[in-house]
PDB file of C-alpha atoms in Angstrom:
ATOM      1  CA  UNK M  18     132.143 118.143 116.268  1.00 26.00           C
ATOM      2  CA  UNK M  19     129.729 115.481 117.527  1.00 28.00           C
ATOM      3  CA  UNK M  20     132.416 113.243 119.009  1.00 30.00           C
ATOM      4  CA  UNK M  21     130.947 113.596 122.507  1.00 32.00           C
ATOM      5  CA  UNK M  22     127.693 112.144 121.217  1.00 35.00           C
ATOM      6  CA  UNK M  23     129.308 108.818 120.447  1.00 36.00           C
ATOM      7  CA  UNK M  24     128.754 107.496 123.948  1.00 38.00           C
ATOM      8  CA  UNK M  25     125.073 108.359 123.731  1.00 40.00           C
ATOM      9  CA  UNK M  26     124.208 107.151 120.285  1.00 41.00           C
ATOM     10  CA  UNK M  27     123.213 103.645 121.378  1.00 40.00           C
ATOM     11  CA  UNK M  28     120.926 104.930 124.106  1.00 44.00           C
ATOM     12  CA  UNK M  29     117.414 106.322 124.246  1.00 44.00           C
ATOM     13  CA  UNK M  30     118.429 109.806 123.189  1.00 45.00           C
ATOM     14  CA  UNK M  31     120.589 108.927 120.240  1.00 45.00           C
ATOM     15  CA  UNK M  32     118.807 106.090 118.510  1.00 45.00           C
ATOM     16  CA  UNK M  33     115.458 104.382 118.821  1.00 49.00           C
ATOM     17  CA  UNK M  34     116.590 100.784 118.474  1.00 46.00           C
ATOM     18  CA  UNK M  35     114.327  98.800 116.196  1.00 44.00           C
ATOM     19  CA  UNK M  36     112.181 101.721 115.069  1.00 51.00           C
ATOM     20  CA  UNK M  37     112.846 100.906 111.430  1.00 53.00           C
ATOM     21  CA  UNK M  38     111.946  97.239 112.006  1.00 52.00           C
ATOM     22  CA  UNK M  39     108.677  98.198 113.648  1.00 49.00           C
ATOM     23  CA  UNK M  40     107.817 100.547 110.806  1.00 48.00           C
ATOM     24  CA  UNK M  41     108.696  97.932 108.186  1.00 51.00           C
ATOM     25  CA  UNK M  42     106.657  95.216 109.924  1.00 51.00           C
ATOM     26  CA  UNK M  43     103.713  97.564 110.266  1.00 48.00           C
ATOM     27  CA  UNK M  44     103.852  98.693 106.668  1.00 46.00           C
ATOM     28  CA  UNK M  45     104.032  95.093 105.439  1.00 48.00           C
ATOM     29  CA  UNK M  46     101.284  93.508 107.470  1.00 49.00           C
ATOM     30  CA  UNK M  47      99.355  95.564 109.974  1.00 48.00           C
ATOM     31  CA  UNK M  48      96.359  96.166 107.721  1.00 48.00           C
ATOM     32  CA  UNK M  49      96.127  92.649 106.246  1.00 51.00           C
ATOM     33  CA  UNK M  50      93.576  91.340 108.805  1.00 45.00           C
ATOM     34  CA  UNK M  51      91.416  94.423 108.247  1.00 43.00           C
ATOM     35  CA  UNK M  52      91.193  94.193 104.472  1.00 46.00           C
ATOM     36  CA  UNK M  53      88.663  91.354 104.550  1.00 47.00           C
ATOM     37  CA  UNK M  54      86.578  92.958 107.297  1.00 41.00           C
ATOM     38  CA  UNK M  55      86.251  96.624 106.382  1.00 39.00           C
ATOM     39  CA  UNK M  56      84.651  97.450 103.006  1.00 43.00           C
ATOM     40  CA  UNK M  57      86.678  99.866 100.940  1.00 45.00           C
ATOM     41  CA  UNK M  58      89.903  99.709 102.950  1.00 43.00           C
ATOM     42  CA  UNK M  59      92.936 100.206 100.724  1.00 49.00           C
ATOM     43  CA  UNK M  60      94.381  97.034  99.226  1.00 48.00           C
ATOM     44  CA  UNK M  61      97.790  98.666  98.912  1.00 52.00           C
ATOM     45  CA  UNK M  62     100.429  98.972 101.602  1.00 55.00           C
ATOM     46  CA  UNK M  63     100.074 102.104 103.739  1.00 67.00           C
ATOM     47  CA  UNK M  64     102.646 104.833 103.032  1.00 77.00           C
ATOM     48  CA  UNK M  65     105.755 104.737 105.211  1.00 85.00           C
ATOM     49  CA  UNK M  66     107.627 107.864 106.288  1.00 89.00           C
ATOM     50  CA  UNK M  67     110.801 106.852 108.139  1.00 87.00           C
ATOM     51  CA  UNK M  68     112.884 109.321 110.097  1.00 87.00           C
ATOM     52  CA  UNK M  69     116.554 108.739 109.338  1.00 85.00           C
ATOM     53  CA  UNK M  70     118.411 111.124 111.622  1.00 90.00           C
ATOM     54  CA  UNK M  71     119.538 110.748 115.223  1.00 90.00           C
ATOM     55  CA  UNK M  72     117.876 112.701 117.993  1.00 90.00           C
ATOM     56  CA  UNK M  73     121.389 113.795 118.910  1.00 92.00           C
ATOM     57  CA  UNK M  74     120.957 116.264 116.044  1.00 95.00           C
ATOM     58  CA  UNK M  75     117.221 117.035 115.835  1.00 96.00           C
ATOM     59  CA  UNK M  76     114.194 115.217 117.244  1.00 96.00           C
ATOM     60  CA  UNK M  77     111.557 114.710 114.562  1.00 95.00           C
ATOM     61  CA  UNK M  78     108.959 113.987 117.256  1.00 95.00           C
ATOM     62  CA  UNK M  79     109.293 117.393 118.946  1.00 96.00           C
ATOM     63  CA  UNK M  80     107.596 120.580 117.828  1.00 96.00           C
ATOM     64  CA  UNK M  81     109.577 123.508 116.529  1.00 94.00           C
ATOM     65  CA  UNK M  82     110.264 125.715 119.516  1.00 92.00           C
ATOM     66  CA  UNK M  83     110.198 122.835 122.019  1.00 96.00           C
ATOM     67  CA  UNK M  84     113.363 122.858 124.134  1.00 94.00           C
ATOM     68  CA  UNK M  85     113.776 119.146 123.387  1.00 95.00           C
ATOM     69  CA  UNK M  86     113.990 119.707 119.627  1.00 97.00           C
ATOM     70  CA  UNK M  87     117.791 119.787 119.925  1.00 97.00           C
ATOM     71  CA  UNK M  88     119.903 117.586 122.186  1.00 94.00           C
ATOM     72  CA  UNK M  89     122.551 118.765 124.615  1.00 93.00           C
ATOM     73  CA  UNK M  90     125.041 118.231 121.803  1.00 92.00           C
ATOM     74  CA  UNK M  91     123.291 120.109 118.999  1.00 96.00           C
ATOM     75  CA  UNK M  92     121.744 122.851 121.155  1.00 95.00           C
ATOM     76  CA  UNK M  93     125.164 124.492 121.371  1.00 94.00           C
ATOM     77  CA  UNK M  94     125.425 124.924 117.616  1.00 95.00           C
ATOM     78  CA  UNK M  95     125.047 128.365 116.126  1.00 96.00           C
ATOM     79  CA  UNK M  96     121.594 129.499 115.042  1.00 96.00           C
ATOM     80  CA  UNK M  97     122.343 129.006 111.304  1.00 97.00           C
ATOM     81  CA  UNK M  98     123.441 125.408 111.902  1.00 97.00           C
ATOM     82  CA  UNK M  99     120.389 124.631 114.028  1.00 97.00           C
ATOM     83  CA  UNK M 100     118.140 126.144 111.367  1.00 97.00           C
ATOM     84  CA  UNK M 101     119.894 124.041 108.741  1.00 97.00           C
ATOM     85  CA  UNK M 102     119.045 120.885 110.719  1.00 97.00           C
ATOM     86  CA  UNK M 103     115.412 121.958 110.853  1.00 97.00           C
ATOM     87  CA  UNK M 104     115.259 122.829 107.171  1.00 97.00           C
ATOM     88  CA  UNK M 105     117.156 119.742 105.982  1.00 97.00           C
ATOM     89  CA  UNK M 106     115.658 117.017 108.170  1.00 96.00           C
ATOM     90  CA  UNK M 107     112.833 118.107 110.464  1.00 97.00           C
ATOM     91  CA  UNK M 108     110.658 120.150 108.105  1.00 97.00           C
ATOM     92  CA  UNK M 109     110.768 117.776 105.102  1.00 96.00           C
ATOM     93  CA  UNK M 110     109.757 114.870 107.348  1.00 95.00           C
ATOM     94  CA  UNK M 111     106.912 116.794 108.983  1.00 96.00           C
ATOM     95  CA  UNK M 112     105.698 118.287 105.709  1.00 97.00           C
ATOM     96  CA  UNK M 113     105.849 114.895 104.001  1.00 95.00           C
ATOM     97  CA  UNK M 114     103.572 113.274 106.563  1.00 95.00           C
ATOM     98  CA  UNK M 115     101.115 116.171 106.580  1.00 96.00           C
ATOM     99  CA  UNK M 116     100.995 116.270 102.777  1.00 95.00           C
ATOM    100  CA  UNK M 117     100.335 112.522 102.695  1.00 94.00           C
ATOM    101  CA  UNK M 118      97.443 112.891 105.150  1.00 94.00           C
ATOM    102  CA  UNK M 119      95.944 115.708 103.122  1.00 95.00           C
ATOM    103  CA  UNK M 120      96.284 113.671  99.928  1.00 94.00           C
ATOM    104  CA  UNK M 121      94.541 110.662 101.491  1.00 92.00           C
ATOM    105  CA  UNK M 122      91.728 112.842 102.826  1.00 93.00           C
ATOM    106  CA  UNK M 123      91.011 114.061  99.324  1.00 94.00           C
ATOM    107  CA  UNK M 124      89.770 110.572  98.427  1.00 92.00           C
ATOM    108  CA  UNK M 125      88.904 109.030 101.808  1.00 91.00           C
ATOM    109  CA  UNK M 126      86.895 110.103 104.809  1.00 91.00           C
ATOM    110  CA  UNK M 127      89.513 109.465 107.505  1.00 91.00           C
ATOM    111  CA  UNK M 128      93.148 108.598 108.207  1.00 92.00           C
ATOM    112  CA  UNK M 129      94.748 106.292 110.762  1.00 92.00           C
ATOM    113  CA  UNK M 130      98.295 107.493 111.471  1.00 93.00           C
ATOM    114  CA  UNK M 131     100.583 105.156 113.420  1.00 92.00           C
ATOM    115  CA  UNK M 132     103.743 106.828 114.687  1.00 93.00           C
ATOM    116  CA  UNK M 133     106.169 104.034 115.566  1.00 90.00           C
ATOM    117  CA  UNK M 134     108.809 104.387 118.286  1.00 90.00           C
ATOM    118  CA  UNK M 135     110.814 102.328 120.739  1.00 88.00           C
ATOM    119  CA  UNK M 136     111.774 103.004 124.347  1.00 91.00           C
ATOM    120  CA  UNK M 137     114.671 101.959 126.521  1.00 90.00           C
ATOM    121  CA  UNK M 138     113.754  99.395 129.237  1.00 92.00           C
ATOM    122  CA  UNK M 139     115.450 101.524 131.911  1.00 90.00           C
ATOM    123  CA  UNK M 140     115.618 105.318 131.984  1.00 89.00           C
ATOM    124  CA  UNK M 141     117.363 107.236 134.766  1.00 88.00           C
ATOM    125  CA  UNK M 142     117.486 104.040 136.862  1.00 91.00           C
ATOM    126  CA  UNK M 143     113.709 103.602 136.541  1.00 92.00           C
ATOM    127  CA  UNK M 144     112.477 100.325 135.044  1.00 94.00           C
ATOM    128  CA  UNK M 145     109.707 100.673 132.470  1.00 94.00           C
ATOM    129  CA  UNK M 146     107.082  98.021 133.213  1.00 94.00           C
ATOM    130  CA  UNK M 147     105.716  97.476 129.724  1.00 95.00           C
ATOM    131  CA  UNK M 148     106.460  95.690 126.480  1.00 93.00           C
ATOM    132  CA  UNK M 149     104.252  97.911 124.365  1.00 93.00           C
ATOM    133  CA  UNK M 150     102.587 101.264 124.905  1.00 96.00           C
ATOM    134  CA  UNK M 151      99.697 102.779 122.964  1.00 96.00           C
ATOM    135  CA  UNK M 152      99.709 106.565 123.226  1.00 97.00           C
ATOM    136  CA  UNK M 153      96.606 108.591 122.371  1.00 98.00           C
ATOM    137  CA  UNK M 154      94.488 111.550 123.430  1.00 98.00           C
ATOM    138  CA  UNK M 155      91.645 110.238 125.632  1.00 97.00           C
ATOM    139  CA  UNK M 156      89.551 113.285 124.686  1.00 97.00           C
ATOM    140  CA  UNK M 157      89.387 112.017 121.095  1.00 97.00           C
ATOM    141  CA  UNK M 158      86.795 109.263 121.115  1.00 95.00           C
ATOM    142  CA  UNK M 159      88.037 107.353 118.065  1.00 94.00           C
ATOM    143  CA  UNK M 160      91.572 107.146 119.437  1.00 95.00           C
ATOM    144  CA  UNK M 161      90.262 106.066 122.831  1.00 96.00           C
ATOM    145  CA  UNK M 162      88.051 103.339 121.351  1.00 94.00           C
ATOM    146  CA  UNK M 163      90.731 102.033 118.982  1.00 93.00           C
ATOM    147  CA  UNK M 164      93.384 101.753 121.698  1.00 94.00           C
ATOM    148  CA  UNK M 165      90.965 100.108 124.100  1.00 94.00           C
ATOM    149  CA  UNK M 166      90.046  97.429 121.547  1.00 93.00           C
ATOM    150  CA  UNK M 167      93.631  97.008 120.356  1.00 91.00           C
ATOM    151  CA  UNK M 168      94.913  96.528 123.910  1.00 92.00           C
ATOM    152  CA  UNK M 169      92.175  93.974 124.640  1.00 93.00           C
ATOM    153  CA  UNK M 170      93.038  91.972 121.522  1.00 90.00           C
ATOM    154  CA  UNK M 171      96.726  92.110 122.314  1.00 89.00           C
ATOM    155  CA  UNK M 172      96.161  90.720 125.786  1.00 91.00           C
ATOM    156  CA  UNK M 173      94.289  87.762 124.280  1.00 89.00           C
ATOM    157  CA  UNK M 174      96.709  87.066 121.439  1.00 87.00           C
ATOM    158  CA  UNK M 175      99.860  87.952 123.373  1.00 88.00           C
ATOM    159  CA  UNK M 176      99.090  87.056 127.019  1.00 90.00           C
ATOM    160  CA  UNK M 177     102.717  87.303 128.089  1.00 91.00           C
ATOM    161  CA  UNK M 178     102.986  90.843 126.742  1.00 91.00           C
ATOM    162  CA  UNK M 179     102.727  93.776 129.109  1.00 94.00           C
ATOM    163  CA  UNK M 180     100.426  96.183 127.270  1.00 94.00           C
ATOM    164  CA  UNK M 181      99.939  99.684 128.657  1.00 97.00           C
ATOM    165  CA  UNK M 182      97.934 102.645 127.445  1.00 98.00           C
ATOM    166  CA  UNK M 183      99.505 106.113 127.592  1.00 98.00           C
ATOM    167  CA  UNK M 184     102.704 104.627 129.005  1.00 97.00           C
ATOM    168  CA  UNK M 185     105.670 105.133 129.202  1.00 96.00           C
ATOM    169  CA  UNK M 186     104.628 108.585 127.966  1.00 95.00           C
ATOM    170  CA  UNK M 187     101.375 110.536 127.866  1.00 97.00           C
ATOM    171  CA  UNK M 188      99.734 110.526 124.459  1.00 97.00           C
ATOM    172  CA  UNK M 189      98.840 114.214 124.673  1.00 97.00           C
ATOM    173  CA  UNK M 190     102.381 115.438 125.418  1.00 96.00           C
ATOM    174  CA  UNK M 191     104.269 117.294 122.721  1.00 97.00           C
ATOM    175  CA  UNK M 192     104.807 115.079 119.713  1.00 96.00           C
ATOM    176  CA  UNK M 193     104.069 114.637 116.037  1.00 96.00           C
ATOM    177  CA  UNK M 194     100.575 113.194 116.482  1.00 97.00           C
ATOM    178  CA  UNK M 195      99.767 115.828 119.108  1.00 98.00           C
ATOM    179  CA  UNK M 196     100.575 118.576 116.615  1.00 97.00           C
ATOM    180  CA  UNK M 197      98.599 116.908 113.827  1.00 97.00           C
ATOM    181  CA  UNK M 198      95.522 116.761 116.063  1.00 98.00           C
ATOM    182  CA  UNK M 199      95.555 120.554 116.005  1.00 97.00           C
ATOM    183  CA  UNK M 200      95.449 120.444 112.204  1.00 97.00           C
ATOM    184  CA  UNK M 201      92.780 117.784 111.647  1.00 97.00           C
ATOM    185  CA  UNK M 202      89.558 117.138 113.585  1.00 96.00           C
ATOM    186  CA  UNK M 203      88.797 113.965 115.508  1.00 94.00           C
ATOM    187  CA  UNK M 204      86.325 112.926 112.819  1.00 93.00           C
ATOM    188  CA  UNK M 205      89.006 112.519 110.138  1.00 94.00           C
ATOM    189  CA  UNK M 206      92.361 112.019 111.923  1.00 94.00           C
ATOM    190  CA  UNK M 207      93.276 109.215 114.331  1.00 94.00           C
ATOM    191  CA  UNK M 208      96.856 109.536 115.534  1.00 95.00           C
ATOM    192  CA  UNK M 209      98.376 106.765 117.676  1.00 95.00           C
ATOM    193  CA  UNK M 210     101.950 106.509 118.882  1.00 95.00           C
ATOM    194  CA  UNK M 211     103.075 102.904 119.259  1.00 93.00           C
ATOM    195  CA  UNK M 212     105.972 102.442 121.682  1.00 93.00           C
ATOM    196  CA  UNK M 213     107.825  99.111 121.736  1.00 91.00           C
ATOM    197  CA  UNK M 214     110.271  98.066 124.454  1.00 92.00           C
ATOM    198  CA  UNK M 215     113.749  97.808 122.960  1.00 89.00           C
ATOM    199  CA  UNK M 216     114.187  94.450 124.693  1.00 87.00           C
ATOM    200  CA  UNK M 217     111.813  93.034 122.063  1.00 82.00           C
ATOM    201  CA  UNK M 218     113.656  94.437 119.078  1.00 71.00           C
ATOM    202  CA  UNK M 219     115.757  91.313 118.355  1.00 63.00           C
ATOM    203  CA  UNK M 220     112.558  89.244 118.640  1.00 59.00           C
ATOM    204  CA  UNK M 221     110.737  89.459 115.314  1.00 55.00           C
ATOM    205  CA  UNK M 222     108.051  87.037 116.536  1.00 54.00           C
ATOM    206  CA  UNK M 223     107.162  89.353 119.432  1.00 54.00           C
ATOM    207  CA  UNK M 224     106.891  92.311 117.072  1.00 52.00           C
ATOM    208  CA  UNK M 225     104.584  90.352 114.814  1.00 54.00           C
ATOM    209  CA  UNK M 226     102.337  89.398 117.757  1.00 52.00           C
ATOM    210  CA  UNK M 227     102.121  93.022 118.810  1.00 52.00           C
ATOM    211  CA  UNK M 228     101.474  94.506 115.385  1.00 52.00           C
ATOM    212  CA  UNK M 229      99.115  91.904 113.958  1.00 51.00           C
ATOM    213  CA  UNK M 230      97.033  90.983 116.996  1.00 49.00           C
TER     214      UNK M 230
END
């Protein structure tokens, strides 16, 4: 039974509030300003892979074998049940994204992968001082340059927004983009995690500023 998880499902662990809205907004408009500026950029909407399971069961953003893959509620399940969660939800999501990247790289020279997340404004009594975080590996020059330029543009277009780089998490910690960097070189794969403060989730205008700046 997952009854105990009910008190957690609205929090950071159970559900990333607004993640789906961020992903939808990004898919619908993030690349529009680039289409007129970059020759050859796709005129179609970028593919969207949305995770649709709570982290109370299995965390799609954790690597297999990471102790955070299962929550305190699902970690106590038997090994067959945990494996079923991996096989039913985690692996199809991970394989789908990787297959999409490989398919794109068959016809294009590089891929920009945006992994969209949200974060709770307060965690363990600590206030997060940011509205948006851009997470990347500073050792990968294309990710570093993109996030530097993106943050600068955001601060101009959204002066009231608190934009941080590699905050509230480190971009090289265990995660989906971190794993994919081990599979694809810097020259072809740019993986950025975009973290939005959940306080902004009811504010569609703020999301649009952040994503389209």
